[in-house]
Amino acid sequence: METLAQFGDGGPGPWILLFPLIWALVIGGGITLLRRTVWRGRRGPRRPRTVEDNSPITVLGHRFASGEIDEDEYWRRLSVLDEQFGRTGKGGAA
């Protein structure tokens, strides 16, 4: 009678190839779990900041978003701030 340990001429069967696959899945799962939980807090925020939170461009963007100023005034003031602060690209406060 053949068992799992004996295949054909007495050597291990093809099932032995499952062990490296199982270990690869266990190690990969452990690394994925660590990356999603423990190691995530060490890197800080993922979004790149283009301007500081208290910069005039950000304040202008908040004023536009809250409705204090209209779109024309927003673009007019943003063009002045772009000249002064050298912001790259066109758009609102990031």
Coordinates of N, CA, C and O in Angstrom, one line a residue:
M1 N 0.8 -1.2 0.0 CA 0.0 0.0 0.0 C 0.9 1.3 0.0 O 1.8 1.3 0.7
E2 N 0.6 2.2 -0.9 CA 1.4 3.4 -0.9 C 0.9 4.4 0.1 O -0.3 4.6 0.3
T3 N 1.8 5.1 0.7 CA 1.5 6.2 1.6 C 2.0 7.5 1.0 O 2.7 7.5 0.0
L4 N 1.8 8.6 1.7 CA 2.2 9.9 1.2 C 3.8 10.0 1.2 O 4.4 10.7 0.4
A5 N 4.4 9.3 2.1 CA 5.9 9.3 2.2 C 6.5 8.5 1.2 O 7.7 8.7 0.9
Q6 N 5.9 7.5 0.6 CA 6.5 6.6 -0.4 C 5.7 6.8 -1.7 O 4.5 6.6 -1.7
F7 N 6.4 7.1 -2.7 CA 5.8 7.3 -4.0 C 6.6 6.5 -5.1 O 7.8 6.7 -5.2
G8 N 6.0 5.6 -5.7 CA 6.6 4.8 -6.8 C 7.8 4.0 -6.3 O 7.6 2.9 -5.7
D9 N 9.0 4.5 -6.5 CA 10.2 3.8 -6.1 C 10.7 4.1 -4.7 O 11.8 3.8 -4.4
G10 N 9.9 4.7 -3.9 CA 10.3 4.9 -2.5 C 10.6 6.3 -2.2 O 10.8 6.7 -1.0
G11 N 10.6 7.2 -3.1 CA 11.0 8.6 -2.9 C 9.7 9.4 -2.6 O 8.6 8.9 -2.6
P12 N 9.9 10.7 -2.2 CA 8.7 11.5 -1.9 C 8.0 11.8 -3.2 O 8.5 11.9 -4.3
G13 N 6.7 12.0 -3.1 CA 5.8 12.2 -4.2 C 5.8 13.7 -4.6 O 6.5 14.5 -4.0
P14 N 5.0 14.0 -5.6 CA 5.0 15.3 -6.1 C 4.3 16.3 -5.1 O 4.5 17.5 -5.2
W15 N 3.7 15.8 -4.1 CA 3.1 16.6 -3.1 C 4.1 17.4 -2.3 O 3.8 18.4 -1.6
I16 N 5.4 16.9 -2.3 CA 6.4 17.6 -1.6 C 6.7 19.0 -2.1 O 7.2 19.9 -1.4
L17 N 6.2 19.3 -3.4 CA 6.4 20.6 -3.9 C 5.4 21.6 -3.3 O 5.6 22.8 -3.4
L18 N 4.4 21.1 -2.6 CA 3.5 22.0 -1.9 C 4.1 22.7 -0.7 O 3.7 23.8 -0.3
F19 N 5.1 22.1 -0.1 CA 5.7 22.7 1.1 C 6.4 24.1 0.8 O 6.1 25.0 1.6
P20 N 7.2 24.2 -0.2 CA 7.7 25.6 -0.5 C 6.6 26.6 -0.8 O 6.7 27.8 -0.4
L21 N 5.6 26.1 -1.5 CA 4.5 27.0 -1.8 C 3.8 27.5 -0.5 O 3.5 28.7 -0.4
I22 N 3.5 26.6 0.4 CA 2.9 26.9 1.6 C 3.7 27.9 2.4 O 3.3 28.9 3.0
W23 N 5.1 27.6 2.5 CA 5.9 28.6 3.2 C 6.0 29.9 2.6 O 6.0 31.0 3.3
A24 N 6.0 30.0 1.3 CA 6.0 31.3 0.6 C 4.7 32.0 0.9 O 4.8 33.3 1.1
L25 N 3.6 31.4 0.9 CA 2.3 32.0 1.2 C 2.3 32.5 2.7 O 1.8 33.6 3.0
V26 N 2.8 31.7 3.6 CA 2.9 32.1 5.0 C 3.8 33.4 5.2 O 3.4 34.3 5.8
I27 N 5.0 33.4 4.6 CA 5.9 34.5 4.7 C 5.3 35.7 4.0 O 5.4 36.8 4.6
G28 N 4.8 35.5 2.8 CA 4.2 36.7 2.1 C 3.0 37.3 2.9 O 2.8 38.5 2.9
G29 N 2.2 36.4 3.5 CA 1.1 36.9 4.3 C 1.5 37.6 5.5 O 0.9 38.7 5.9
G30 N 2.6 37.2 6.2 CA 3.1 37.9 7.3 C 3.7 39.2 7.0 O 3.4 40.2 7.7
I31 N 4.4 39.3 5.9 CA 4.9 40.6 5.4 C 3.8 41.6 5.1 O 3.8 42.7 5.4
T32 N 2.8 41.1 4.4 CA 1.6 41.9 4.0 C 0.9 42.4 5.3 O 0.6 43.6 5.3
L33 N 0.7 41.5 6.2 CA 0.1 41.9 7.5 C 0.9 43.0 8.2 O 0.3 44.0 8.7
L34 N 2.2 42.8 8.3 CA 3.1 43.8 8.9 C 3.0 45.2 8.2 O 3.0 46.2 8.8
R35 N 3.1 45.1 6.9 CA 3.0 46.4 6.1 C 1.7 47.1 6.3 O 1.7 48.3 6.3
R36 N 0.6 46.4 6.4 CA -0.7 47.1 6.6 C -0.9 47.5 8.0 O -1.8 48.4 8.2
T37 N -0.2 47.0 9.0 CA -0.5 47.4 10.4 C 0.6 48.1 11.0 O 0.6 49.3 11.3
V38 N 1.7 47.4 11.3 CA 2.8 47.9 12.2 C 3.6 49.0 11.4 O 3.9 50.0 12.0
W39 N 4.1 48.6 10.2 CA 5.0 49.5 9.5 C 4.4 50.7 8.9 O 5.0 51.7 8.5
R40 N 3.0 50.8 8.8 CA 2.4 51.9 8.2 C 2.6 53.2 8.9 O 2.8 54.3 8.4
G41 N 2.6 53.2 10.3 CA 2.7 54.4 11.1 C 4.0 55.0 11.0 O 4.2 56.2 11.3
R42 N 5.0 54.3 10.6 CA 6.4 54.9 10.6 C 6.7 55.8 9.4 O 7.6 56.6 9.5
R43 N 5.9 55.7 8.4 CA 6.2 56.5 7.2 C 5.6 57.8 7.1 O 6.0 58.7 6.4
G44 N 4.5 58.0 7.9 CA 3.9 59.3 7.9 C 2.8 59.4 6.8 O 2.5 58.4 6.2
P45 N 2.3 60.6 6.5 CA 1.3 60.7 5.5 C 1.8 60.4 4.1 O 3.0 60.7 3.8
R46 N 1.0 59.8 3.2 CA 1.4 59.5 1.9 C 1.3 60.6 0.9 O 2.0 60.6 -0.1
R47 N 0.4 61.5 1.1 CA 0.2 62.5 0.1 C 1.3 63.6 0.2 O 1.6 64.1 1.3
P48 N 1.9 63.9 -0.9 CA 3.0 64.9 -0.9 C 2.3 66.3 -0.7 O 1.3 66.6 -1.2
R49 N 3.0 67.1 0.2 CA 2.5 68.4 0.4 C 3.2 69.4 -0.5 O 4.4 69.4 -0.5
T50 N 2.5 70.2 -1.2 CA 3.1 71.2 -2.1 C 3.2 72.6 -1.4 O 4.1 73.3 -1.7
V51 N 2.3 72.9 -0.5 CA 2.3 74.1 0.3 C 2.0 73.8 1.8 O 1.4 72.8 2.1
E52 N 2.4 74.7 2.7 CA 2.1 74.5 4.1 C 0.7 74.7 4.4 O 0.0 75.3 3.6
D53 N 0.2 74.1 5.5 CA -1.2 74.3 5.8 C -1.6 75.7 6.2 O -2.8 76.1 6.0
N54 N -0.7 76.5 6.6 CA -1.0 77.9 7.0 C -0.5 78.9 6.0 O -0.4 80.1 6.3
S55 N -0.2 78.4 4.8 CA 0.3 79.4 3.8 C -0.8 80.2 3.2 O -2.0 79.9 3.3
P56 N -0.5 81.4 2.6 CA -1.5 82.2 2.1 C -2.3 81.5 0.9 O -3.5 81.8 0.8
I57 N -1.7 80.7 0.2 CA -2.4 80.0 -0.9 C -3.4 79.0 -0.3 O -4.6 78.9 -0.8
T58 N -3.1 78.4 0.8 CA -4.1 77.5 1.4 C -5.2 78.2 2.0 O -6.4 77.8 1.9
V59 N -4.9 79.3 2.7 CA -6.0 80.2 3.2 C -6.9 80.7 2.1 O -8.1 80.7 2.3
L60 N -6.3 81.1 1.0 CA -7.1 81.5 -0.1 C -8.0 80.4 -0.6 O -9.2 80.6 -0.9
G61 N -7.5 79.2 -0.7 CA -8.3 78.1 -1.1 C -9.4 77.8 -0.2 O -10.5 77.4 -0.6
H62 N -9.2 77.9 1.1 CA -10.2 77.7 2.1 C -11.3 78.7 2.0 O -12.5 78.4 2.1
R63 N -10.9 80.0 1.8 CA -11.9 81.1 1.6 C -12.8 80.8 0.4 O -14.0 81.1 0.4
F64 N -12.1 80.4 -0.7 CA -12.9 80.1 -1.9 C -13.9 78.9 -1.7 O -15.0 79.0 -2.1
A65 N -13.4 77.9 -1.0 CA -14.2 76.7 -0.8 C -15.4 77.0 0.1 O -16.5 76.4 0.0
S66 N -15.2 77.9 1.1 CA -16.3 78.3 2.0 C -17.3 79.3 1.4 O -18.3 79.6 2.0
G67 N -16.9 79.9 0.2 CA -17.8 80.8 -0.4 C -17.6 82.3 0.0 O -18.4 83.1 -0.4
E68 N -16.6 82.6 0.7 CA -16.3 84.0 1.0 C -15.9 84.8 -0.2 O -16.2 86.0 -0.2
I69 N -15.2 84.2 -1.1 CA -14.9 85.0 -2.3 C -15.3 84.2 -3.6 O -15.5 83.0 -3.5
D70 N -15.5 84.9 -4.7 CA -16.0 84.2 -5.9 C -14.8 83.8 -6.7 O -13.6 84.0 -6.4
E71 N -15.1 83.1 -7.8 CA -14.0 82.5 -8.6 C -13.1 83.5 -9.3 O -11.9 83.3 -9.3
D72 N -13.6 84.6 -9.7 CA -12.8 85.6 -10.4 C -11.8 86.2 -9.4 O -10.6 86.4 -9.7
E73 N -12.3 86.5 -8.2 CA -11.4 87.1 -7.1 C -10.4 86.1 -6.7 O -9.2 86.4 -6.5
Y74 N -10.8 84.8 -6.7 CA -9.9 83.7 -6.3 C -8.7 83.7 -7.3 O -7.5 83.6 -6.9
W75 N -9.0 83.6 -8.6 CA -7.9 83.5 -9.6 C -7.1 84.8 -9.6 O -5.9 84.7 -9.8
R76 N -7.7 85.9 -9.4 CA -6.9 87.2 -9.4 C -5.9 87.2 -8.2 O -4.8 87.5 -8.4
R77 N -6.4 86.8 -7.1 CA -5.5 86.8 -5.9 C -4.5 85.6 -6.0 O -3.3 85.8 -5.6
L78 N -4.9 84.5 -6.6 CA -3.9 83.4 -6.8 C -2.8 83.8 -7.7 O -1.7 83.4 -7.5
S79 N -3.1 84.5 -8.8 CA -2.0 84.9 -9.7 C -1.0 85.8 -9.0 O 0.2 85.7 -9.2
V80 N -1.5 86.7 -8.1 CA -0.5 87.5 -7.3 C 0.3 86.7 -6.4 O 1.5 86.8 -6.3
L81 N -0.4 85.7 -5.7 CA 0.4 84.8 -4.8 C 1.4 83.9 -5.5 O 2.4 83.6 -5.0
D82 N 1.0 83.5 -6.7 CA 1.9 82.7 -7.5 C 3.2 83.4 -7.9 O 4.3 82.8 -7.8
E83 N 3.1 84.7 -8.2 CA 4.2 85.5 -8.5 C 5.1 85.6 -7.2 O 6.3 85.6 -7.3
Q84 N 4.5 85.8 -6.1 CA 5.2 86.1 -4.9 C 5.8 84.8 -4.3 O 7.0 84.8 -3.8
F85 N 5.1 83.7 -4.3 CA 5.6 82.4 -3.7 C 6.1 81.4 -4.7 O 6.6 80.4 -4.3
G86 N 6.0 81.7 -6.0 CA 6.6 80.8 -7.0 C 6.0 79.4 -7.0 O 6.7 78.4 -7.1
R87 N 4.7 79.3 -6.9 CA 4.0 78.0 -6.9 C 4.1 77.5 -8.3 O 3.9 78.2 -9.3
T88 N 4.3 76.1 -8.4 CA 4.3 75.5 -9.7 C 3.0 74.9 -10.0 O 2.4 74.3 -9.1
G89 N 2.6 74.9 -11.2 CA 1.3 74.3 -11.6 C 0.2 75.2 -11.4 O 0.3 76.3 -10.7
K90 N -1.0 74.9 -11.9 CA -2.2 75.7 -11.8 C -3.2 75.0 -11.1 O -3.4 73.8 -11.3
G91 N -3.9 75.6 -10.2 CA -5.0 74.9 -9.4 C -5.2 75.6 -8.1 O -4.5 76.6 -7.8
G92 N -6.1 75.0 -7.4 CA -6.5 75.6 -6.1 C -5.5 75.2 -5.0 O -4.4 74.6 -5.3
A93 N -5.8 75.4 -3.8 CA -5.0 75.1 -2.7 C -4.9 73.6 -2.5 O -5.9 72.9 -2.6
A94 N -3.7 73.0 -2.3 CA -3.6 71.6 -2.2 C -3.9 71.1 -0.9 O -3.5 70.9 0.1

